[in-house]
XYZ file of C-alpha atoms in Angstrom:
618
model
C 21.798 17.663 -10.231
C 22.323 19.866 -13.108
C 20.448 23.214 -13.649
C 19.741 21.658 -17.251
C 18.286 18.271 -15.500
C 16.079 20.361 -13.330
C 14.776 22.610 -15.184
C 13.205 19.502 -17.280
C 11.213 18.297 -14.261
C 7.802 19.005 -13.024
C 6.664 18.235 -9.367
C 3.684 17.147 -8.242
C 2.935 17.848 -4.691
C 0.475 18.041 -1.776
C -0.536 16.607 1.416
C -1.350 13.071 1.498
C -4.754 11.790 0.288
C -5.271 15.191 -2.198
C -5.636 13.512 -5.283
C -1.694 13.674 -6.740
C -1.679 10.159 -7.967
C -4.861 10.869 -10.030
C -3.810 13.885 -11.925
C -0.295 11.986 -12.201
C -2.218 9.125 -14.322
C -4.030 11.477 -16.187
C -0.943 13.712 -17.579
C 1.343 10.874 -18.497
C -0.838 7.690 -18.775
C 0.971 5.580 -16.030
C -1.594 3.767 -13.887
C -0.395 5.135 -10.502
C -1.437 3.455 -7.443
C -3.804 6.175 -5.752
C -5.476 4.948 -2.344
C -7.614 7.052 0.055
C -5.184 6.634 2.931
C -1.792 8.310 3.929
C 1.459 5.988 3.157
C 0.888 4.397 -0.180
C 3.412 6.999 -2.241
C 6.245 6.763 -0.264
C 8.707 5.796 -2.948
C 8.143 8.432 -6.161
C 6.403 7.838 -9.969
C 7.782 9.290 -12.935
C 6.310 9.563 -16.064
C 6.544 12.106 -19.468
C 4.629 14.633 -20.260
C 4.097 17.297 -23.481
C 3.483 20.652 -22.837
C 3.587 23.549 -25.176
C 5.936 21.053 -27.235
C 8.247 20.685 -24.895
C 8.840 17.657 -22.980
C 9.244 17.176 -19.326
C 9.576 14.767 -16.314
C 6.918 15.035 -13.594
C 7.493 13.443 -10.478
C 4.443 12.300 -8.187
C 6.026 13.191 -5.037
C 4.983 11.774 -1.686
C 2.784 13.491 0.364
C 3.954 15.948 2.835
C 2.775 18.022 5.255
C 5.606 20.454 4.916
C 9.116 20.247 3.523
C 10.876 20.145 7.243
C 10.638 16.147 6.732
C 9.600 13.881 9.880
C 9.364 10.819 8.274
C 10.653 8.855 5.629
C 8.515 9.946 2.867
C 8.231 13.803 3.805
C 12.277 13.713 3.608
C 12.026 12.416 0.219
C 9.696 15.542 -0.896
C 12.128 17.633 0.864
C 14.944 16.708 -1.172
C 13.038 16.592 -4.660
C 11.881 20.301 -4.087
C 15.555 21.387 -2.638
C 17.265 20.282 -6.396
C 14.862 22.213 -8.059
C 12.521 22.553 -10.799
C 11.216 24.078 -13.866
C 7.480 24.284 -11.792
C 5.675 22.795 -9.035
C 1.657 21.325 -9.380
C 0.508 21.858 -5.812
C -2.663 19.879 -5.410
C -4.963 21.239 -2.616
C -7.920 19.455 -0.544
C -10.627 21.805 -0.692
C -12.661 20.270 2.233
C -8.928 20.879 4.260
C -8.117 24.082 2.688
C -6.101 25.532 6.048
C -4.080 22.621 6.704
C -3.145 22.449 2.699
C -2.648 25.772 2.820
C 0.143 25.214 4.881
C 2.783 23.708 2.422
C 1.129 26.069 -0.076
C 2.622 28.664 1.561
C 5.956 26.694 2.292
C 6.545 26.066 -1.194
C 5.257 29.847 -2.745
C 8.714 30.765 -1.026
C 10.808 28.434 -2.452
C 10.687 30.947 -6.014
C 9.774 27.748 -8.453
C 6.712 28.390 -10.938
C 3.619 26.769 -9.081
C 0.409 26.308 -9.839
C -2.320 25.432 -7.220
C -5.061 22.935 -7.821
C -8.247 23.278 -5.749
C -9.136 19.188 -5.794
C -12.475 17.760 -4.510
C -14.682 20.559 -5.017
C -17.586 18.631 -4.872
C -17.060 16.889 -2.050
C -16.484 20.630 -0.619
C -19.973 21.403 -2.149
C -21.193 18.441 -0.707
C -19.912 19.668 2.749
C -21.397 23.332 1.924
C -18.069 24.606 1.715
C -17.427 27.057 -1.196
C -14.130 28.893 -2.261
C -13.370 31.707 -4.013
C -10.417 30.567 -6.739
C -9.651 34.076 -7.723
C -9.056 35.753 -4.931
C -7.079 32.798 -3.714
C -5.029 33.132 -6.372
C -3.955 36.980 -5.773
C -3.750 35.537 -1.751
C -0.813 33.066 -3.434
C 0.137 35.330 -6.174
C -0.114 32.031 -8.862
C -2.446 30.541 -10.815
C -5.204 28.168 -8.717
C -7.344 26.065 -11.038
C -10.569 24.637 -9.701
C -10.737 19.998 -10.302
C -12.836 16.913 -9.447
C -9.706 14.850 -10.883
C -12.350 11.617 -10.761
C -13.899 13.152 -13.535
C -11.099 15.157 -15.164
C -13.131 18.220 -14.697
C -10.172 21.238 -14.632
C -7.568 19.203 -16.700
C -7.622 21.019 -19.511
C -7.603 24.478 -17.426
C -4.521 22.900 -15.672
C -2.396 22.434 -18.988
C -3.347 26.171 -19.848
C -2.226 27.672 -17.363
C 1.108 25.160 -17.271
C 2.107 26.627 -20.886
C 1.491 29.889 -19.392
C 4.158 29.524 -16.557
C 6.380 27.257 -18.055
C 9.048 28.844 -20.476
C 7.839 28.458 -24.018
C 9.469 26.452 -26.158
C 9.617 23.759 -28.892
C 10.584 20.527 -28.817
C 14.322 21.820 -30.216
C 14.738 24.080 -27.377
C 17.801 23.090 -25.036
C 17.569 22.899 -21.540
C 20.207 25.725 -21.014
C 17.654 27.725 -23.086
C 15.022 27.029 -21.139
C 16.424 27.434 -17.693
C 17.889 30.469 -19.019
C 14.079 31.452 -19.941
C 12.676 30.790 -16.719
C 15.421 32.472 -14.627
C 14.680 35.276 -16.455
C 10.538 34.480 -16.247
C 11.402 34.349 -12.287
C 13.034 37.601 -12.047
C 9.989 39.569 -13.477
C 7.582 37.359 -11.264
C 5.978 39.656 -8.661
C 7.165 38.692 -4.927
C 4.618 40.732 -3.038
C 5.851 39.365 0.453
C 9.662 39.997 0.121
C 10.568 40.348 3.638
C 9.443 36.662 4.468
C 12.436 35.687 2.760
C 16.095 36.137 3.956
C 19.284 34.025 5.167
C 18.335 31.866 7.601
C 22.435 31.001 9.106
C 20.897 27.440 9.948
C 21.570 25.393 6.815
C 22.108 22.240 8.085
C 18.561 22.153 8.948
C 17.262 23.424 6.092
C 15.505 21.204 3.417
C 17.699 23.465 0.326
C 21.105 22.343 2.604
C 23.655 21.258 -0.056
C 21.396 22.251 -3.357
C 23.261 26.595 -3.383
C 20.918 28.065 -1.035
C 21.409 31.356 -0.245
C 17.403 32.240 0.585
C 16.338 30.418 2.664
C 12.826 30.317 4.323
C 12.699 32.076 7.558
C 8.790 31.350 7.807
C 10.006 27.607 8.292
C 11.113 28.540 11.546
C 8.181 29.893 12.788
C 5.318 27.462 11.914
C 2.562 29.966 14.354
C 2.810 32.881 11.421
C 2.270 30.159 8.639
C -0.668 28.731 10.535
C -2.038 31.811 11.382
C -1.239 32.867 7.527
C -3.416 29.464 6.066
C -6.186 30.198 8.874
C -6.802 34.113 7.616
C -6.657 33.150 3.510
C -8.923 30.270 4.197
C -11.257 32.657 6.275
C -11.056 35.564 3.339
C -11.685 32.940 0.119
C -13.918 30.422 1.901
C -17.780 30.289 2.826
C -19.109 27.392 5.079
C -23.189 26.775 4.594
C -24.155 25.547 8.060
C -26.454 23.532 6.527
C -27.681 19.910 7.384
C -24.675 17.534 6.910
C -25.422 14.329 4.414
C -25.331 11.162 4.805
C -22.278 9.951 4.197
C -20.543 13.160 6.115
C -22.353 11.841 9.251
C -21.100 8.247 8.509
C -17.884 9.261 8.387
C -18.216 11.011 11.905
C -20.261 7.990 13.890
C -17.449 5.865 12.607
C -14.339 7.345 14.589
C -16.667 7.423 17.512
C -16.720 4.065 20.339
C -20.216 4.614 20.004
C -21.738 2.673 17.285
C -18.597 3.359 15.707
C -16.742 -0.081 16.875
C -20.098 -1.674 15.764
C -20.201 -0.116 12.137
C -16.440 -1.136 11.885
C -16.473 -4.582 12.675
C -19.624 -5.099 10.888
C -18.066 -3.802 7.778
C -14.763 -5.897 8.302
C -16.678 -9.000 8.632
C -18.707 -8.537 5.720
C -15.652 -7.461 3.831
C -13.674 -10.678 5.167
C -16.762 -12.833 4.852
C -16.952 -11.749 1.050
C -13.612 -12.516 0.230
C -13.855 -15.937 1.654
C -17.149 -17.335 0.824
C -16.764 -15.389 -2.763
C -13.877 -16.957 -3.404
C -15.027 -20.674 -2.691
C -17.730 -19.869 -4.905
C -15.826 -18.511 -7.421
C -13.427 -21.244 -6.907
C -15.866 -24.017 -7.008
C -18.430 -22.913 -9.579
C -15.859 -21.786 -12.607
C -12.375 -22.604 -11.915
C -11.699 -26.127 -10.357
C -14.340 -27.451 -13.655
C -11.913 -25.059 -15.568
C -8.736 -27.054 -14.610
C -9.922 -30.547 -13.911
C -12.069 -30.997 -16.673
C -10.411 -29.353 -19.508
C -6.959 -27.745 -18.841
C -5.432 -30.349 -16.862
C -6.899 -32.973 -19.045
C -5.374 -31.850 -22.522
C -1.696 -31.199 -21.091
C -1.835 -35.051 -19.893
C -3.243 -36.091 -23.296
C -0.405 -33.975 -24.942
C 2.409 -34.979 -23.467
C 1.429 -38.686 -22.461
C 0.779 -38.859 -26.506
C 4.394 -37.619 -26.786
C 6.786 -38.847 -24.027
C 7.243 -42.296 -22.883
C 6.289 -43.547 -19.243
C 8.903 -42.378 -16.582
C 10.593 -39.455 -14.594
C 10.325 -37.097 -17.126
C 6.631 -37.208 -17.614
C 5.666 -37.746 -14.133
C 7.454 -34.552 -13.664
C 5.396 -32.338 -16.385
C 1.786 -34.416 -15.416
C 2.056 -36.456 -12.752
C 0.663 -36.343 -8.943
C 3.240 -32.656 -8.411
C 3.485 -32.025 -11.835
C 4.332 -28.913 -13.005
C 1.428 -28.828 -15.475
C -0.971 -30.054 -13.175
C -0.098 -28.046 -9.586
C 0.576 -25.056 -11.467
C -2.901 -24.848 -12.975
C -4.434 -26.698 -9.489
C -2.284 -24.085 -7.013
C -2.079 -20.916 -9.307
C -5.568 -20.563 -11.050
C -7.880 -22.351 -9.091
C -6.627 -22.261 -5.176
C -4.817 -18.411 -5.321
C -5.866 -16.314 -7.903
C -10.173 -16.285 -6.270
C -9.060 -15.141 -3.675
C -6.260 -12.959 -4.364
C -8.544 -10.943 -6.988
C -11.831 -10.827 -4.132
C -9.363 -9.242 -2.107
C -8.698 -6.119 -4.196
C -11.867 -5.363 -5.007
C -13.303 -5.497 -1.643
C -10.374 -3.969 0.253
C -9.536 -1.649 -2.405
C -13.060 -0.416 -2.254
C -12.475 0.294 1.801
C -9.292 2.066 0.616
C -10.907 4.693 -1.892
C -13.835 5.016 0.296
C -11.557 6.207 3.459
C -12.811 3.387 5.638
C -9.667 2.229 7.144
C -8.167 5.649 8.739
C -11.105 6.070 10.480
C -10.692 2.198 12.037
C -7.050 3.600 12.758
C -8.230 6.544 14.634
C -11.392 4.483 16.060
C -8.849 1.736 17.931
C -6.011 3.933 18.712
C -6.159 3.890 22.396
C -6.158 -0.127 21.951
C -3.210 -0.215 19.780
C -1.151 1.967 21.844
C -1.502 -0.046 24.474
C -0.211 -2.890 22.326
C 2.958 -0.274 22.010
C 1.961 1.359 18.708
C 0.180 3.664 16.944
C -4.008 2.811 15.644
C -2.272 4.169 11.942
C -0.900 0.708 11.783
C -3.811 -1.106 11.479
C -3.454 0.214 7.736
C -0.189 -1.829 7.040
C -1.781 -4.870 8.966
C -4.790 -4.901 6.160
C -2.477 -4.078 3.526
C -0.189 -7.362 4.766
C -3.332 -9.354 4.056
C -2.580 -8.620 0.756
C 1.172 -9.141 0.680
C 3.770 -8.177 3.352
C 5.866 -6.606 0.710
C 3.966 -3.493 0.289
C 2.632 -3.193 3.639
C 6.475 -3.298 5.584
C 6.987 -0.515 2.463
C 3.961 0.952 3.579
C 5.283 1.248 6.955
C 7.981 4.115 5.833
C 4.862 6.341 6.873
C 5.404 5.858 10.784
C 7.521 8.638 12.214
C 10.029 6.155 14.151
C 12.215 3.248 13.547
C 10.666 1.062 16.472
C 7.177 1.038 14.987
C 8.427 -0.092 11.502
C 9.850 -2.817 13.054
C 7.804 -3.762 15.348
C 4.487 -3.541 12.281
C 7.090 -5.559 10.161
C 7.648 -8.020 12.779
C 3.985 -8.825 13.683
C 3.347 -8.966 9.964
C 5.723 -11.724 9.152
C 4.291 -13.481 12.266
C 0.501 -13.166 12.378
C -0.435 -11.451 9.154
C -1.257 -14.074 6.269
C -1.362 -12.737 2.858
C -3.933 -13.205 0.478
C -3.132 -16.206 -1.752
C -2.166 -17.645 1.799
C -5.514 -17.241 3.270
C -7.109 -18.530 0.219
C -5.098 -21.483 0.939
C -5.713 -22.130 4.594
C -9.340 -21.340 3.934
C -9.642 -24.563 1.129
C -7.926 -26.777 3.845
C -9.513 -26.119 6.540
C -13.230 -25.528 5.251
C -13.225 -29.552 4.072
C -13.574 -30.014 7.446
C -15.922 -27.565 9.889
C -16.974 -24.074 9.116
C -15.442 -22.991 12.500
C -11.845 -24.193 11.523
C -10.743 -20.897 10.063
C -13.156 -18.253 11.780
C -10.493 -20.126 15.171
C -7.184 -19.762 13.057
C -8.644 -15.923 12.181
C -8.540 -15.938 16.400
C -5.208 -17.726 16.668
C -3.938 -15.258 14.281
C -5.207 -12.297 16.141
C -3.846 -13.423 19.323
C -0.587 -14.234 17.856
C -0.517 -10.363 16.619
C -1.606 -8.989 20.464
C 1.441 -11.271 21.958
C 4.509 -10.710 19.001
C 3.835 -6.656 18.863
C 3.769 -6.784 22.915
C 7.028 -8.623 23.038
C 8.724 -6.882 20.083
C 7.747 -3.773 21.593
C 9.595 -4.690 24.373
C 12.732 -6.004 22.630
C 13.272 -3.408 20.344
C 14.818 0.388 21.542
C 12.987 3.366 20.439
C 9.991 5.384 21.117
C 6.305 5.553 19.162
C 5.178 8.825 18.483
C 1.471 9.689 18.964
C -1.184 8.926 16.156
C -0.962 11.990 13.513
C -2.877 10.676 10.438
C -4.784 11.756 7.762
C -8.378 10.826 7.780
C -10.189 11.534 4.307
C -13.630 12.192 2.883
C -15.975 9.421 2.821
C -17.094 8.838 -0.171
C -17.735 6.674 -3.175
C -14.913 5.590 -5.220
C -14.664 6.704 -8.834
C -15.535 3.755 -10.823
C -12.950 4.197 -13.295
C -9.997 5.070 -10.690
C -11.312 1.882 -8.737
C -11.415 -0.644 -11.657
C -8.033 1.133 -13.159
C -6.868 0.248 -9.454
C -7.771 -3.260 -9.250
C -6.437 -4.147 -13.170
C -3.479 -2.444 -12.022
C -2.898 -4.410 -8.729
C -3.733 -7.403 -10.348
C -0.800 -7.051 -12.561
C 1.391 -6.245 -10.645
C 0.516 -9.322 -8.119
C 0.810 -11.435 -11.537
C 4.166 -10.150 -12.813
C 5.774 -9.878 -9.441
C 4.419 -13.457 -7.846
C 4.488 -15.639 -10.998
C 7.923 -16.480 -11.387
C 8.410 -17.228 -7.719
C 5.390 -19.677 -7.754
C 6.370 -21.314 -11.089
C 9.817 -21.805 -9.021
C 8.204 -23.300 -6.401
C 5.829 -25.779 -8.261
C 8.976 -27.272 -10.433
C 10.696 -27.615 -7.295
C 8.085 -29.749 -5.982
C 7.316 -31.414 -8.977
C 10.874 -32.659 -8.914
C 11.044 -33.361 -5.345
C 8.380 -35.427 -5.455
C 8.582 -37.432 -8.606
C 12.246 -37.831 -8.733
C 11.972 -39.782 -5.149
C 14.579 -36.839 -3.381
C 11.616 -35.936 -1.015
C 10.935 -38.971 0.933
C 14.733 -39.494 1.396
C 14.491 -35.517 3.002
C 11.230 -36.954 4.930
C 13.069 -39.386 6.406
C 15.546 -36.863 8.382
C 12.889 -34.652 9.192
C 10.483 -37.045 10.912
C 11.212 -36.658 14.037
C 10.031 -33.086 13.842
C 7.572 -33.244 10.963
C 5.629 -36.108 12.104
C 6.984 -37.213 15.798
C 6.613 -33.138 16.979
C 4.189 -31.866 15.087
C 2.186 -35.011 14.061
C 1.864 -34.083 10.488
C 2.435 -36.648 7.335
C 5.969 -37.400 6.152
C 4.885 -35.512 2.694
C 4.198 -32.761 4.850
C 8.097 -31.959 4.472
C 7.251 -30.396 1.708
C 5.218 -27.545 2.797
C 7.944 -26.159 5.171
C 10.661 -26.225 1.835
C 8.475 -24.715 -0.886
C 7.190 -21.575 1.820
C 10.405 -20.154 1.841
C 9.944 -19.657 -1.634
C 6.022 -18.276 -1.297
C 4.167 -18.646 1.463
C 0.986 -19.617 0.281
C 3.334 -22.990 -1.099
C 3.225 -23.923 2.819
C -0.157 -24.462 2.481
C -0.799 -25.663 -1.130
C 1.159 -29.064 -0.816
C -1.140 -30.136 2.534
C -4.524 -30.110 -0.229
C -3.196 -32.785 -2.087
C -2.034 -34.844 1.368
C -4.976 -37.790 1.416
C -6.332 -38.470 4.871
C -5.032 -35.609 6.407
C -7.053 -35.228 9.587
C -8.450 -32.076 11.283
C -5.824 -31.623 14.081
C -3.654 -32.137 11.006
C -4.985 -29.393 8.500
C -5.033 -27.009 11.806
C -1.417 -27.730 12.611
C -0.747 -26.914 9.599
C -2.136 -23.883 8.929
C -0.925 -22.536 11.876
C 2.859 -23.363 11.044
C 2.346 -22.126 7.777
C 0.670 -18.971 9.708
C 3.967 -18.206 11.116
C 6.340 -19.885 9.056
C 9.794 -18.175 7.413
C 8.621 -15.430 5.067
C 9.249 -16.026 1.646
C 12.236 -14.750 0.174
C 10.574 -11.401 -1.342
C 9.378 -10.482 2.419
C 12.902 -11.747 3.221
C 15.002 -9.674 0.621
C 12.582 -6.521 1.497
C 13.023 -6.704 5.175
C 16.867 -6.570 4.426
C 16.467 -3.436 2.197
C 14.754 -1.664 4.621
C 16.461 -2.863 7.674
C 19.393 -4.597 7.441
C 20.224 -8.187 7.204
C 20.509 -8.346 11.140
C 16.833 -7.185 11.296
C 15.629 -9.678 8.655
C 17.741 -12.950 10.067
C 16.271 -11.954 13.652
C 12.769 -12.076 12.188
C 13.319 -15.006 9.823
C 15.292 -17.004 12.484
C 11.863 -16.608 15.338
C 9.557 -17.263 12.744
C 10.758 -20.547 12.352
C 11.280 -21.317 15.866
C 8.260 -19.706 16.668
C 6.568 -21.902 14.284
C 7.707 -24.876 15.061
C 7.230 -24.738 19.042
C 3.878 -23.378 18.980
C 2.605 -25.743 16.121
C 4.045 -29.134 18.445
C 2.562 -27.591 21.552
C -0.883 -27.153 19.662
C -0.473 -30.570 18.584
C 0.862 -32.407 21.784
C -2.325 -30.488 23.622
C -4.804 -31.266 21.781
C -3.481 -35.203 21.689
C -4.191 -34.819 25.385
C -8.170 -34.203 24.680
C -8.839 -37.103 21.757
C-alpha cells in the first residue's frame, strides 16, 4: 500500500464488545452491525468521513486483544495497523480499563496519531468506577475523550480533537502533502518512553513484517511489563466506590453461576423461543394469512385470469404452485413472522450481553462435547441463518472448532424462516410436535459435534471470551439493528426464494414433477413413507432450506408421522446453496462436499428409520 493510500485512512480499534461499531455508524452514516458479543466484526466496514475538510477512509477494524494475532480476526487488525495510517481511534471499555489498556499501550508504540476514547462511562458510574481522563491522557501522551456512544455524548469532543491531530488541510490538499504533514507532525510529537522502542531482529513474527519496519515493538515480547504497565495507569487514573452493586450488575453475576444461573438461563431461552413461536403464529394468523388470502392473492388471480387464457401459462403465475400465489403464501405469510420475531427477541439478548454469559455458564458441558461454551453464540446465531454464524465462527482460535460448529450447524441448527416453517406444519397437529423436534434437534447436535470431533484433526483451545456489561440496549442502536438485519435478510434471501418458488411453480404445473416422483418413490414414499409430491421438498431445499418445508403445507392429508418425517429430513437436509458456497469459501470445497454429502445421507437414513419405527407402534 502506498504512503499516499495510507495516509487517507483512519482506524478504528479496540477490544471486542467496546463500542467501535457504534461510533463507526455515527461518523459515516453506515448502519454497522454492532452486537454485545465477541465475533460479529470479523470481516472489516468502511465508510467516508469529513474532517477539517479533508476526506478520509475509516476502517471499523475487528476487535483485538493485541496486534500479535491468534485468531482469524485479530490477524486481520494486525495487518490493517502494520500498512499504516494517517491516525488510529482507540475505543476503550471503561468498566475493563486494564485489559483495554493493554492494546492501548501496544498501539501508542506503533508512532500513528491516536486518540483514546473512554466508552461506557456510565455503565462505569453505574459500577462506581470513576476515571480520571486527564491524567490518563499525559499516562498515554494523546488525547482521551470521555463517550456514552448510545447517546452520542463525546462525539463532538471526538471530531475536535481529530482536526487537532490530523494534518490540516482542505479538500485540495494531496495525499503526498498530507503524509508529508504528518511525518513532519510525528517528528515533533513527544515520545516520553523512547527506550521501549528498538529493533526487535525477529521480523517474521512481527505484526509490521513486510510493511518497512525498522522499530519494532520490543514490549510485544514481553507481555508481563505491558500488563503490569495497564495494571499501575489503571490504579493511578481510576477510583472504585465499594458501594452496593445494582441490580442488573448482580444479574449479570448469578447468571454465569450453576446456581440459579442454569435456571435464569433456560428460563430466559424459553421465553425468548416461546415468543418467537407463539408470536409469530399470532402474527401470522391474525394479519398476514387474511392479508394474502383475502386480498393479495385474490386480485393477482382476477388480473391475470381476466388477461390470459386457461392453460400452462396461467396455472404457472396463479395456480395450486403458482408463482403469484406461493410466493405471497411462503414469503409473507409462512417466513417473514417469524424471521422478523427472531431479531427482535434475539437481538435484544445480543445487546443486552445475555448469551456470553450462557457461553461461560455451560462451558464445562460443551467441552465435553469437544468444544468450547463460546460456541453456543454461533449455534443461536445459526437459528438465524448458518451463513453468518459459520462467518461468525472465524472467532474460535483453531481450525477444528470451526469445523466442527459449522458441521453441527448444517446438521442440527434450523434457521429461522425454517423453524417458522416446521412450526406451521407441525402445530396443525399437537402442541408437543415441535417442543419433540426442538429435542430431536438437540440430540442430533450432542451426537454430530461428538462424532465430528472425533473425525476431524486438531485441538480446541480453552474458553477465552469476552463477557460484557449487562445492560439495556439503546433503543435507537437496537431498532437501527433490527431495520438493518431485516434488510439485509430481504436483499440477500429474496432472489434465492423467488428462484425456488418459479421452480416449483413449473415443476408442478408443467406435469415434470410427478414424472421425477415416479423415480424417487421408492425412497420418497416406500423409505420414508412420505407423499409422492413430497419430491418436491427435497429439490427446492437445496435452493433454501426453509423450501424443504414450505411445499409439505400445501400436501392435503398429510398425516402426523408424515409432517414429523418431514421436518426432521428437512432438519438435516443439504444446506442450501448460500451455506453451501460459504462453507467452500471458508473451507474448501472438500470440507463443504463432506458436509453436504452426510447431510443427505444422514437425512435420509435417520428420517426412514424414524419412519419404519414408529410403523412398528401404529
Amino acid at each position: 500500500m502506498s504512503d499516499a493510500t495510507r495516509m487517507t485512512k483512519i482506524l478504528l480499534m479496540g477490544n471486542p464488545n467496546v463500542g467501535k461499531s457504534i461510533f463507526f455508524t455515527e461518523l459515516t452514516g453506515i448502519h454497522a452491525i454492532s452486537s454485545n458479543y465477541a465475533g460479529t466484526t470479523v470481516t472489516y466496514m468502511e465508510g467516508r468521513v469529513t474532517i477539517a475538510n479533508a476526506e478520509y477512509t475509516l476502517i471499523d477494524v475487528p476487535g483485538t486483544y493485541s496486534i500479535v494475532p491468534t485468531s482469524d480476526a485479530e490477524a486481520v487488525a494486525a495487518k490493517y495497523l502494520s500498512q499504516g495510517a494517517a491516525a488510529i481511534i482507540c475505543v476503550l471499555d471503561s468498566t475493563n480499563l486494564e485489559r483495554n489498556l493493554h492494546l492501548a499501550l501496544e498501539l501508542r508504540q506503533s508512532k500513528i496519531p491516536t486518540i483514546y476514547i473512554l466508552n461506557l462511562t456510565d455503565v462505569a458510574e453505574r459500577h462506581g468506577i470513576t476515571i480520571d481522563a486527564s491524567l490518563l491522557s499525559k499516562e498515554l501522551n494523546a488525547p482521551v475523550v470521555s463517550t456514552i456512544a448510545t447517546k452520542k455524548q463525546g462525539l463532538d469532543e471526538l471530531i475536535k480533537k481529530l482536526e487537532e491531530i490530523l494534518p490540516q488541510s482542505n479538500t485540495t490538499t494531496s495525499a503526498e502533502e498530507l503524509l508529508e504533514e504528518n511525518d513532519t507532525k510525528a517528528e515533533q510529537s513527544p515520545t516520553p518512553h523512547e527506550n521501549e522502542i528498538s529493533t526487535c531482529g525477529k521480523c517474521t513474527a512481527c505484526p509490521y513484517s513486510g510493511a518497512g519496519c525498522k522499530k519494532s515493538v520490543t514490549a510485544i515480547e514481553n507481555k508481563d511489563e505491558l500488563w503490569a504497565r495497564a495494571k499501575e495507569i489503571t490504579r493511578r487514573v481510576s477510583k472504585k466506590d465499594p458501594s452496593e452493586p445494582s441490580f442488573m450488575n448482580r444479574l449479570g453475576e448469578d447468571i454465569m453461576k450453576p446456581f440459579p444461573g442454569v435456571f435464569i438461563s433456560l428460563f430466559i431461552m424459553f421465553s425468548a423461543i416461546s415468543a418467537v413461536v407463539f408470536g409469530g403464529r399470532g402474527l401470522r394468523a391474525v394479519a398476514l394469512l387474511p392479508l394474502v388470502n383475502g386480498l393479495i392473492v385474490p386480485f393477482f388471480r382476477r388480473l391475470f385470469s381476466a388477461i390470459l387464457p386457461e392453460g400452462i401459462l396461467l396455472n404457472i403465475l396463479v395456480g395450486e404452485f403458482g408463482i403469484f400465489v406461493i410466493s405471497f403464501e411462503w414469503i409473507l405469510a409462512l417466513i417473514f413472522p417469524y424471521v422478523l420475531l427472531f431479531y427482535i427477541v434475539f437481538g435484544f439478548l445480543e445487546d443486552m450481553g445475555f448469551l456470553p454469559r450462557m457461553s461461560v455458564l455451560f462451558d464445562n458441558v460443551m467441552r465435553k462435547l469437544g468444544v468450547q461454551g463460546g460456541s453456543l453464540i454461533h449455534m443461536v446465531m445459526g437459528y438465524g441463518c448458518a451463513v453468518p454464524a459459520i462467518i461468525g465462527s472465524r472467532a474460535a482460535t483453531s481450525r477444528k472448532e470451526r469445523i466442527v460448529i459449522s458441521a453441527a450447524i448444517c446438521f442440527a441448527i434450523p434457521c429461522i424462516s425454517q423453524t417458522g416453517a416446521i412450526v406451521s406444519l407441525l402445530s396443525a397437529f399437537a402442541w408437543w410436535m415441535f417442543p419433540a423436534m426442538m429435542l430431536f434437534s438437540l440430540i442430533l447436535f450432542m451426537v454430530v459435534t461428538l462424532i465430528a470431533g472425533k473425525f476431524v484433526k486438531g485441538s480446541v483451545d480453552p474458553l477465552l471470551i469476552e463477557v460484557p456489561n449487562l445492560l439495556l440496549p439503546s433503543p435507537k442502536s437496537y431498532f437501527r439493528k433490527i431495520l438493518t438485519r431485516m434488510k439485509h435478510f430481504l436483499h440477500e434471501a429474496e432472489i434465492p426464494m423467488m428462484i425456488a418458488i418459479v421452480i416449483a411453480a413449473v415443476l408442478a404445473e408443467s406435469g415434470i414433477l410427478n414424472a421425477i416422483a415416479g423415480y424417487a418413490q421408492p425412497i420418497v414414499s416406500g423409505w420414508l413413507g412420505l407423499p409422492e409430491e413430497a419430491v418436491i421438498a427435497l429439490i427446492l431445499g437445496i435452493v433454501r432450506r426453509e423450501m424443504s418445508v414450505a411445499p409439505l403445507l400445501a400436501i392435503e392429508n398429510l398425516t402426523a408421522l408424515q409432517a414429523f418425517v418431514g421436518g426432521a429430513v428437512s432438519l438435516m437436509y443439504l444446506p442450501c446453496i448460500s451455506v453451501f458456497a460459504i462453507l467452500t469459501k471458508e473451507f474448501k470445497i472438500k470440507i463443504a462436499l463432506a458436509i453436504s454429502f452426510s447431510t443427505i445421507v444422514v437425512a435420509i437414513l435417520v428420517g426412514g428409520a424414524i419412519n419404519q419405527i414408529a410403523q412398528l407402534f401404529i
